[in-house]
Short mmCIF file of C-alpha atoms in Angstrom, two decimals:
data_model
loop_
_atom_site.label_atom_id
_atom_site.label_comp_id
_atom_site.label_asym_id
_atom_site.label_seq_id
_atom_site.Cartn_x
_atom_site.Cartn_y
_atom_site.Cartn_z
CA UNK N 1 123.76 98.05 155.87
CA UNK N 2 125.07 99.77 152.63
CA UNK N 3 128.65 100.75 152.34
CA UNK N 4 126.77 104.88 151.78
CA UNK N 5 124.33 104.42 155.11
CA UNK N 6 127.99 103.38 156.70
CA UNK N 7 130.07 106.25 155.94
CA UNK N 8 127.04 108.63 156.48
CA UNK N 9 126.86 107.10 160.10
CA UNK N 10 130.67 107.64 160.61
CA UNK N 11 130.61 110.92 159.68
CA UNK N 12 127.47 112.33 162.06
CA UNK N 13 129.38 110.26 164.84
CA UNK N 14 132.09 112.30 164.27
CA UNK N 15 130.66 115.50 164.33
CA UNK N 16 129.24 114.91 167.44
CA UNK N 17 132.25 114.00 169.30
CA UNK N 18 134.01 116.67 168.10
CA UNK N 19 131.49 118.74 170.06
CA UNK N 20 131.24 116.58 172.86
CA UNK N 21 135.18 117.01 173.16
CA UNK N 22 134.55 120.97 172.99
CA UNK N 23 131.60 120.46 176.20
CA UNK N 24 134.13 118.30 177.96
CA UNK N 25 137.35 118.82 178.48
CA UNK N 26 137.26 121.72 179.93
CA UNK N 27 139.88 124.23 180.54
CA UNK N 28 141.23 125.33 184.04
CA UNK N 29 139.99 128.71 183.03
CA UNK N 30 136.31 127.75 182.79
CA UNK N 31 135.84 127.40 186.05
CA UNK N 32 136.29 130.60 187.04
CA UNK N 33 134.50 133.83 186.33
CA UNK N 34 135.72 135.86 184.06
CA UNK N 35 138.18 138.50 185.78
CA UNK N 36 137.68 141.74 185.33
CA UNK N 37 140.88 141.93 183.54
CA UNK N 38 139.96 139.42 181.26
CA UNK N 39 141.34 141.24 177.93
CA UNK N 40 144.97 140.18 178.19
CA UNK N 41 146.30 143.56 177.85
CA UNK N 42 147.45 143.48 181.51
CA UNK N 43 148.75 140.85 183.91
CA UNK N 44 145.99 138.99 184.63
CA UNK N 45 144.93 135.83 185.00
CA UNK N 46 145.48 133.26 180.99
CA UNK N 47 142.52 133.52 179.67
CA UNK N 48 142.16 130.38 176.92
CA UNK N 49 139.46 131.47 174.30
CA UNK N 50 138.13 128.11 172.01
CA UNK N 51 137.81 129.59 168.34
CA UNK N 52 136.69 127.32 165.59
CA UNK N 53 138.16 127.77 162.26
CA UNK N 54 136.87 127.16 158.85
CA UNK N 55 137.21 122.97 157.87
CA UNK N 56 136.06 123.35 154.32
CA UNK N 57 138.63 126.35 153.89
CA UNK N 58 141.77 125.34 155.76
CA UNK N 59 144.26 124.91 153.22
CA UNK N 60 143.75 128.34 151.87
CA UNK N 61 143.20 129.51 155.54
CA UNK N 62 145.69 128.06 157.64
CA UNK N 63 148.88 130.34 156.70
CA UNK N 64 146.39 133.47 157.30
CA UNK N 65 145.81 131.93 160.93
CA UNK N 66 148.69 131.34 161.69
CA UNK N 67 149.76 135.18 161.00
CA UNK N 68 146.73 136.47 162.67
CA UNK N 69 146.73 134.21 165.86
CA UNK N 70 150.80 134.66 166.27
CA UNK N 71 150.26 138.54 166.20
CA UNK N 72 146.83 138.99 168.09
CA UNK N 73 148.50 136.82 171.10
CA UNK N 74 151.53 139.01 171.05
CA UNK N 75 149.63 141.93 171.99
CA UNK N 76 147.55 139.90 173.93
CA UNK N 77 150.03 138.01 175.64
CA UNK N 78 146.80 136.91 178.54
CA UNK N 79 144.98 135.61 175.76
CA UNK N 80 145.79 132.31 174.95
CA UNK N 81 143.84 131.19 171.55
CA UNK N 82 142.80 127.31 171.49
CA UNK N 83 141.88 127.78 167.36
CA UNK N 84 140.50 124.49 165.47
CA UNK N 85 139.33 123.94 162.22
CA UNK N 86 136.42 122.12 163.46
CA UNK N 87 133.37 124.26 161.96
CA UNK N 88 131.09 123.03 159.20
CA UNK N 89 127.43 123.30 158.71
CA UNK N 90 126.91 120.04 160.42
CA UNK N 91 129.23 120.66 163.31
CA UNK N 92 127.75 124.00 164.16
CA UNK N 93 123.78 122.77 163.94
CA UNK N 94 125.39 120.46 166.46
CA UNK N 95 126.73 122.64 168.61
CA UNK N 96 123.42 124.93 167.90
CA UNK N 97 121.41 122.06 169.29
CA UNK N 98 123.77 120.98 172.40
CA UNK N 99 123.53 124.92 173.40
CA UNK N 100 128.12 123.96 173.67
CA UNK N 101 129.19 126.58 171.00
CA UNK N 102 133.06 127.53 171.05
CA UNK N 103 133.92 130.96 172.53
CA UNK N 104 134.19 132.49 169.21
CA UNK N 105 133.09 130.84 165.47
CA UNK N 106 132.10 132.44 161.70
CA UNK N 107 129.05 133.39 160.68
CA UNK N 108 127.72 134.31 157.47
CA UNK N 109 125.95 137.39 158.48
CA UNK N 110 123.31 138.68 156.26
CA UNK N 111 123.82 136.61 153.25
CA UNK N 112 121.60 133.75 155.21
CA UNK N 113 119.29 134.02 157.58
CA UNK N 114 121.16 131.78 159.61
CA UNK N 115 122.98 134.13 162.22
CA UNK N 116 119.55 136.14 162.50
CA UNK N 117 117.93 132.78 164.01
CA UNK N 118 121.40 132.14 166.37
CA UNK N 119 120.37 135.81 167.50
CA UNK N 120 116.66 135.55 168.21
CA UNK N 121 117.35 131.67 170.06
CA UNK N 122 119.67 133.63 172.21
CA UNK N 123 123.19 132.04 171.25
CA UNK N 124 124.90 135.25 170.08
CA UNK N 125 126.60 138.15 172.33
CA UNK N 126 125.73 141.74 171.15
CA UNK N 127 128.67 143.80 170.52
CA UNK N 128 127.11 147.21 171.09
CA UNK N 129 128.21 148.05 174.36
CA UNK N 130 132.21 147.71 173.69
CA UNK N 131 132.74 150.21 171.51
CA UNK N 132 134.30 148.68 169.09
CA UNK N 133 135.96 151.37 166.30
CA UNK N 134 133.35 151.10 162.86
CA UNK N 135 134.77 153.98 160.99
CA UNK N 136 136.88 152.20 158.40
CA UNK N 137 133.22 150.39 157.18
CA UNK N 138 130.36 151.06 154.73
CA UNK N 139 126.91 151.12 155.92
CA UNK N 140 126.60 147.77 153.66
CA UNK N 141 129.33 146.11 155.61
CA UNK N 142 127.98 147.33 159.17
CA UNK N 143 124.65 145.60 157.95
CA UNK N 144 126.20 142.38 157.03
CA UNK N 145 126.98 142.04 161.00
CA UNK N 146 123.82 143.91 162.26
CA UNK N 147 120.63 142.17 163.65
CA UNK N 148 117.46 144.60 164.62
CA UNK N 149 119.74 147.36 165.10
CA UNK N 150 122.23 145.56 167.01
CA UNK N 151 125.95 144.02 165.99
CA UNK N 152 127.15 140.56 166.12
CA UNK N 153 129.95 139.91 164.33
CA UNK N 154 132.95 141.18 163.01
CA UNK N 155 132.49 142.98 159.78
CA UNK N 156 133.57 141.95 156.53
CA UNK N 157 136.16 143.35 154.54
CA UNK N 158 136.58 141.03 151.44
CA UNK N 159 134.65 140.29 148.89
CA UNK N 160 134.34 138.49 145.85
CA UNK N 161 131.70 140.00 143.15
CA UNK N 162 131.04 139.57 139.13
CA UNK N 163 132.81 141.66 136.54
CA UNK N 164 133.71 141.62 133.07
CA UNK N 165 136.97 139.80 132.14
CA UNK N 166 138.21 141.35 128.49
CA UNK N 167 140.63 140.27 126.25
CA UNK N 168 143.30 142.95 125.74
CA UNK N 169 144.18 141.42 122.33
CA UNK N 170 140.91 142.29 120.90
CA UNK N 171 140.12 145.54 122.29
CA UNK N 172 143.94 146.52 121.03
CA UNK N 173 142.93 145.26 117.56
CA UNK N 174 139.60 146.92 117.41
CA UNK N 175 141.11 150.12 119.00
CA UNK N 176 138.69 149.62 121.57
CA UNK N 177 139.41 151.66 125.22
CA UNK N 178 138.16 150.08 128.65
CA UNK N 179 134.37 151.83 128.43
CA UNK N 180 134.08 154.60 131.49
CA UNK N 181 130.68 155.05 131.87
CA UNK N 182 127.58 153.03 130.66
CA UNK N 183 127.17 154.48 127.16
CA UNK N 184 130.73 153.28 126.17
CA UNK N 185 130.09 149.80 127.52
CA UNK N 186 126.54 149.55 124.98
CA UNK N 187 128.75 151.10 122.22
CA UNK N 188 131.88 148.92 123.11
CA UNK N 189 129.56 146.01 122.61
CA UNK N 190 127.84 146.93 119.34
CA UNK N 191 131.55 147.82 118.07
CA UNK N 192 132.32 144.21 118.50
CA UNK N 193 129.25 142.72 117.01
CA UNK N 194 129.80 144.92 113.93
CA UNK N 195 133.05 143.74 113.71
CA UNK N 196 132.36 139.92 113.38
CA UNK N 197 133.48 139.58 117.07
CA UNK N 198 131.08 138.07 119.54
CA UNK N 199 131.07 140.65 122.36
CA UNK N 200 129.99 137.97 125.61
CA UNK N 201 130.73 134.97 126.10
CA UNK N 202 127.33 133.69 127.77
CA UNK N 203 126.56 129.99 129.39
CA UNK N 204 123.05 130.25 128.61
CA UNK N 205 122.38 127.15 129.53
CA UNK N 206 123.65 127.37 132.90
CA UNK N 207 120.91 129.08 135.72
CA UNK N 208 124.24 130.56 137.91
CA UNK N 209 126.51 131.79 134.94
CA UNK N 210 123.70 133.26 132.70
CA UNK N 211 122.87 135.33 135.83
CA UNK N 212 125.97 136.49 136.15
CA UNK N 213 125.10 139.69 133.47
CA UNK N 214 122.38 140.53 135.77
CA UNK N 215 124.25 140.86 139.10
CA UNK N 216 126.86 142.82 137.36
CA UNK N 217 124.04 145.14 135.32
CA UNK N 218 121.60 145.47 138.38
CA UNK N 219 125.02 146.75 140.91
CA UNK N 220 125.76 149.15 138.30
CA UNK N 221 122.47 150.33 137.62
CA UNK N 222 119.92 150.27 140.05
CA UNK N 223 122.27 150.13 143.67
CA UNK N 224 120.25 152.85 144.76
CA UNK N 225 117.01 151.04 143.94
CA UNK N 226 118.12 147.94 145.75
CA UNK N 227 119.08 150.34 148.75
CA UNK N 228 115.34 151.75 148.75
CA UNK N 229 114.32 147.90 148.74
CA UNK N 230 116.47 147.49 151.81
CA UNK N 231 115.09 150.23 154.03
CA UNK N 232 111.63 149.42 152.33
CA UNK N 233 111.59 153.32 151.12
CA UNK N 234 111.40 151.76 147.61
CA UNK N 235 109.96 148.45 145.55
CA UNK N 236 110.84 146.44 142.26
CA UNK N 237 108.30 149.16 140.22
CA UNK N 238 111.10 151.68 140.02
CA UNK N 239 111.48 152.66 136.55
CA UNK N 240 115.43 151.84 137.04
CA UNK N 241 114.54 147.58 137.28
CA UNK N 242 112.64 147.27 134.25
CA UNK N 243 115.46 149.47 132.24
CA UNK N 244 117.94 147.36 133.66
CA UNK N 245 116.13 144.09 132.52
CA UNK N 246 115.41 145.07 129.22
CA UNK N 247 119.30 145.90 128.54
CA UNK N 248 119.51 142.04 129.75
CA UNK N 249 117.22 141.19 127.29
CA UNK N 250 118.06 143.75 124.38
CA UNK N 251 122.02 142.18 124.83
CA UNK N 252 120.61 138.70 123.83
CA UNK N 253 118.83 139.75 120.83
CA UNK N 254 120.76 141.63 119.53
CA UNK N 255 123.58 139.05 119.82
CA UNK N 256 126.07 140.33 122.22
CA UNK N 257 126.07 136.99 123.64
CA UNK N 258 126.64 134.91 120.58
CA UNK N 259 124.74 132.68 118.81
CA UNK N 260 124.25 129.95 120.42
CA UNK N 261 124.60 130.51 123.74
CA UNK N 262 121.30 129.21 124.83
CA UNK N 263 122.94 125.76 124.54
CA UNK N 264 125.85 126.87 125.73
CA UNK N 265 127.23 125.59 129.19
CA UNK N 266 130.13 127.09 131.22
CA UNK N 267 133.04 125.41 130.26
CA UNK N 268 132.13 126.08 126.40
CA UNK N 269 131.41 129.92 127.70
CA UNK N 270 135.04 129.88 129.30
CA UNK N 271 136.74 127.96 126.34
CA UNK N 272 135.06 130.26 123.97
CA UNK N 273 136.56 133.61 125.81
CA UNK N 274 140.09 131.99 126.37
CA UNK N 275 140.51 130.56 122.87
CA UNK N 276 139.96 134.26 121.78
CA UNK N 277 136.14 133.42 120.27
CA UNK N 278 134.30 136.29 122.56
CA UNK N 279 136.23 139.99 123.63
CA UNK N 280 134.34 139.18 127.11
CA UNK N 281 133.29 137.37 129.43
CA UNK N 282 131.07 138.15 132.74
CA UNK N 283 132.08 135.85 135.53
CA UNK N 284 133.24 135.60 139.53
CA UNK N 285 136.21 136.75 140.92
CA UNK N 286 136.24 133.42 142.56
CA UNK N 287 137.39 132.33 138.97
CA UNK N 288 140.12 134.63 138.11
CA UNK N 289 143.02 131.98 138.04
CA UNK N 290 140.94 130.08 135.24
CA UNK N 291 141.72 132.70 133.21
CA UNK N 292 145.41 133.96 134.47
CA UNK N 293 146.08 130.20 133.58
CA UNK N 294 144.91 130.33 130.24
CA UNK N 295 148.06 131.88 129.15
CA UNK N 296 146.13 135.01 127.38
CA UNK N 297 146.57 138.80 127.64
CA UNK N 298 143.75 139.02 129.95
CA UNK N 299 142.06 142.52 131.19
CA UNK N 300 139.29 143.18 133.89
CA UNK N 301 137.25 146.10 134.85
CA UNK N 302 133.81 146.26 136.84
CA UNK N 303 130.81 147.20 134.47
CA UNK N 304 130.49 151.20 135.08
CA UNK N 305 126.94 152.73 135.89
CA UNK N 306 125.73 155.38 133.69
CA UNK N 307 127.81 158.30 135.77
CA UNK N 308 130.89 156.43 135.35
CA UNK N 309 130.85 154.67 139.16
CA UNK N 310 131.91 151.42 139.29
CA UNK N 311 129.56 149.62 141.72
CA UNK N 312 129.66 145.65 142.10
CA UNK N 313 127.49 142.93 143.46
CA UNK N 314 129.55 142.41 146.87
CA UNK N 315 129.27 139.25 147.93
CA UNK N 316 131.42 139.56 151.16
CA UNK N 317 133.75 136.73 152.20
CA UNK N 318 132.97 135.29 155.52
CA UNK N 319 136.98 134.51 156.40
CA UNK N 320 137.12 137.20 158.99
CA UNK N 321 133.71 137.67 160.38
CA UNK N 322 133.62 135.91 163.38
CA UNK N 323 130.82 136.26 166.18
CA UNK N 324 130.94 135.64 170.23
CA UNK N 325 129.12 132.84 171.91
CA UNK N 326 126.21 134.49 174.35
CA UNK N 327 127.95 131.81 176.49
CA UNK N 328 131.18 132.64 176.82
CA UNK N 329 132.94 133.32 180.10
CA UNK N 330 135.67 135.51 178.93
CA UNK N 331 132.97 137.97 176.74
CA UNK N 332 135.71 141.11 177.25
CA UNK N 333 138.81 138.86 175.62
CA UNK N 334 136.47 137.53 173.10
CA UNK N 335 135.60 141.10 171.83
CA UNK N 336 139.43 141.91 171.75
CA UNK N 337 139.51 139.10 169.08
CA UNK N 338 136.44 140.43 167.04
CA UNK N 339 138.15 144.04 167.21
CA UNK N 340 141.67 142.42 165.66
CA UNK N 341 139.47 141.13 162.58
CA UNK N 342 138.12 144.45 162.14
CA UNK N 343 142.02 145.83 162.24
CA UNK N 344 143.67 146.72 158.85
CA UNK N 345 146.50 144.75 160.81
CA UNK N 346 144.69 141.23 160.58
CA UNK N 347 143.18 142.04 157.38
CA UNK N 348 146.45 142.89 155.56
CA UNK N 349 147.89 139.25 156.99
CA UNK N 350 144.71 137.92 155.43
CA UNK N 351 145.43 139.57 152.19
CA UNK N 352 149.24 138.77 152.14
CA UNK N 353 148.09 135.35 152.35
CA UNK N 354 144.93 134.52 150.34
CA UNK N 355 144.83 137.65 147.66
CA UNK N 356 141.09 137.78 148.57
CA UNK N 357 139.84 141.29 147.02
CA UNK N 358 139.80 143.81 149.67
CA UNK N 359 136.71 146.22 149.78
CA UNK N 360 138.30 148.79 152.24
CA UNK N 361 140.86 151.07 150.70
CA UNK N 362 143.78 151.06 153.71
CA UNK N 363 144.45 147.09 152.97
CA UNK N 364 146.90 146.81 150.26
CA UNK N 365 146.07 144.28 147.31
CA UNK N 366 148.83 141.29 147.01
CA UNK N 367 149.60 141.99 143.69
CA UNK N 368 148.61 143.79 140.62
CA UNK N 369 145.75 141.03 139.57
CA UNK N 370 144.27 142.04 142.69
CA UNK N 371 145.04 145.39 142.14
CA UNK N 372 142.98 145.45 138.83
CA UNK N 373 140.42 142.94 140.50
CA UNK N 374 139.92 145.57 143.50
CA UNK N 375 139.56 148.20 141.15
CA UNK N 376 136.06 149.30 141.54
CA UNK N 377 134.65 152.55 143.57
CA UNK N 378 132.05 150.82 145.73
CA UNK N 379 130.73 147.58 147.13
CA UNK N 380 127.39 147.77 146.53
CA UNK N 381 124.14 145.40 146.76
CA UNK N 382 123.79 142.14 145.64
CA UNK N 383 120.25 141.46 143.49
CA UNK N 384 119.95 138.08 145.36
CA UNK N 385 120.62 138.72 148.29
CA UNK N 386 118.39 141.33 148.71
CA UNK N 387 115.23 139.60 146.91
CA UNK N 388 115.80 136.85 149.31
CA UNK N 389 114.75 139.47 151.82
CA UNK N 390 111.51 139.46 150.17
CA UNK N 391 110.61 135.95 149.94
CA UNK N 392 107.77 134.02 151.89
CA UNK N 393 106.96 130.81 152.47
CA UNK N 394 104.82 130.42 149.75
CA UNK N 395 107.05 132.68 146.98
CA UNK N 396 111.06 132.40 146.93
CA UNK N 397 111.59 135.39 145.35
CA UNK N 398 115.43 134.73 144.38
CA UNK N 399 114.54 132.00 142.53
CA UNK N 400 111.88 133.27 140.80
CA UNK N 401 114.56 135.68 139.04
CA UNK N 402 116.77 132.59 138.71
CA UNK N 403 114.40 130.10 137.12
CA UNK N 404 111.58 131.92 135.27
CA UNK N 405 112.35 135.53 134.60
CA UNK N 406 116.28 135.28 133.42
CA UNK N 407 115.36 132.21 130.92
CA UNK N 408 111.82 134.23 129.84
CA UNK N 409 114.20 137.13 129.24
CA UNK N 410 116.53 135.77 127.37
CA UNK N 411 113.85 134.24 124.84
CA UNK N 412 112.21 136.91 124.85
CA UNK N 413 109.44 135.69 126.02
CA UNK N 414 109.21 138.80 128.80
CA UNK N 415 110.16 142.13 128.74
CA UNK N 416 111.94 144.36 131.27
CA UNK N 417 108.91 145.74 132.36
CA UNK N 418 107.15 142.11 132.67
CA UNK N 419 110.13 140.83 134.31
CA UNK N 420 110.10 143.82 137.07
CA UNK N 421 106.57 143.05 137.55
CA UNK N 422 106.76 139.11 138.07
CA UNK N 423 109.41 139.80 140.77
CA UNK N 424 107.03 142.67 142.55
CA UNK N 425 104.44 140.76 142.99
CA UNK N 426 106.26 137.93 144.27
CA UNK N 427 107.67 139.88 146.78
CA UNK N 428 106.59 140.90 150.26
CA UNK N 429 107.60 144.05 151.66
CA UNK N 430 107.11 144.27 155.45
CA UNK N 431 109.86 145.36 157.93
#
């Protein structure tokens, strides 16, 4: 047996007794029926709730826990939290397929379709009935935790998203402003060109990072298309997708992204914007520090739509949005958890302790690169996510824009219109 085949069999071994010690074991409380007083607000009977926490996250997670548990327990003094960081994809298909879920574990809402399967196989608890308090959330956030009409998990209120990250040297030099609306962004860029400067920093080479430009461009220029999509009111043939494409495409030939960033790959992208090469660069939030670190005077703003809003590509963080086993004995102290995530309360102890970007105005950024990070008017919808709503088994729509119509564009082997097209007609449309 080969040292690989080895380790591969320790590790499924241990996934599988972890759940087995979740079925087993078994707490004094789960033998009883849940009281009626089950929420710990009174003086009831301990209620012990088994929570599973994120493995591949816990070092950045484990000081926001910490918070969170210590003050959800204190006003829920019945509630006794049993919280391991014991989920991972391969733990929870476990659990999936020994029907033994925890009381409460994340989900990933509607950026898989993952937690729509848990919900038709039965495993998830519908929240409907318990009133929980929405009013702080978008209608994109409710539908990150809504199946068929119905919720399931606690809703999201992080993100992270693509913007532009500037250097403040440059724009100071070429008297260049932070562009407000659309126009000033096309006329920022062709400034820089004309002034010897490459405006973008591009990894052309790369299918994620090129594709970057279009999550930002499509966010701040078609979010109401995408929305039609959504509620199937609208397709890919609005006007709005090829327009937005053909900027994509216009950018490259024009040179905005430099002149050789076909061959480009990311590191040379990010070296190229940090050693003062390019003004910009359009990349994830999740890469911020890269840049902090670099040791230059570094800017960001979210691209601007052509009325001035700043709309991004949310792609919300799953940190907080736990759901409630179908299972579960204690279903009324297990909803009190899910309505502390949705509190500004927990998600200001998340904040203080990750700087994750906050999409809901009442939590307070950790400091002022979050603060500039945050600074956008909307979290709107995500070009991926949304085409993935239109694949089939026989087309994968997402990838489609990935691996044939971003390179084609960036040739120019495709226009706008073309590109619009391709992705229509891969695309199926039913509710």
């Amino acid at each position: 047996m080969t040292k690989k085949r080895m380790l591969l069999m320790l590790s499924v071994m241990m996934v599988a007794a972890l759940v087995l010690q979740a079925c087993g074991g078994k707490k004094e409380t789960d033998n009883n029926p849940a009281k009626p007083d089950d929420t710990g607000k009174g003086k009831g009977e301990q209620v012990t709730l088994r929570v599973w926490g994120d493995l591949g996250n816990q070092a950045v997670l484990e000081e926001a826990y910490k918070n969170i548990n210590a003050a959800f327990q204190e006003k829920h003094p019945n509630i006794k939290l049993q919280y391991d960081y014991a989920q991972n994809e391969q733990s929870l298909s476990v659990a999936l397929q020994a029907n033994e879920l925890p009381d409460l574990f994340f989900v990933q809402g509607d950026k898989t379709p993952k937690m729509e399967q848990m919900v038709k196989n039965g495993f998830l608890l519908a929240l409907d009935d318990y009133n929980l308090d929405l009013s702080r959330f978008s209608d994109n956030e409710i539908a990150y935790g809504t199946v068929d009409g119905k919720l399931y998990s606690a809703l999201p209120s992080f993100l992270d998203t693509q913007l532009v990250y500037y250097n403040k040297d440059i724009f100071e030099k070429h008297n260049i402003s932070v562009p407000n609306n659309w126009d000033e962004f096309v006329t920022t860029l062709e400034t820089l060109k004309a002034a010897g400067v490459t405006p973008i920093s591009m990894a052309g080479k790369e299918e994620w990072d090129r594709a970057w430009a279009i999550y930002a461009f499509s966010a701040a220029l078609t979010d109401q298309q995408l929305k039609a999509v959504v509620d199937r009111t609208g397709d890919l043939t609005a006007p709005e997708f090829a327009e937005m494409f053909q900027y994509y495409r216009d950018f490259a030939e024009k040179g905005y992204y430099g002149k050789d960033f076909l061959a480009q790959d990311t590191a040379a992208s990010q070296f190229g914007f940090t050693n003062g090469k390019a003004a910009m660069i359009i990349d994830g939030t999740w890469n911020n520090s890269t840049y902090e670190e670099s040791g230059m005077n570094l800017g960001r703003f979210a691209v601007p739509g052509k009325d001035g809003k700043r709309i991004v590509a949310a792609s919300y963080s799953n940190f907080m949005t736990y759901a409630v086993s179908a299972k579960t004995e204690h279903p009324e102290a297990a909803v009190e958890y899910i309505n502390f995530m949705n509190s500004v309360e927990a998600q200001q102890l998340m904040e203080n302790a990750t700087g994750l970007i906050p999409t809901i105005k009442d939590i307070q950024p950790k400091d002022e690169s979050v603060k500039e990070l945050a600074n956008f008017d909307e979290a709107g919808s995500n070009i991926y996510s949304i085409l993935s709503t239109l694949s089939t088994t026989e087309s994968n729509t997402p990838d489609i824009l990935m691996k044939e119509v971003n390179p084609k564009l960036l040739t120019s082997v495709i226009t706008g219109e073309e590109a619009a097209q391709i992705l229509h007609k891969a695309s199926k449309y039913d509710k």
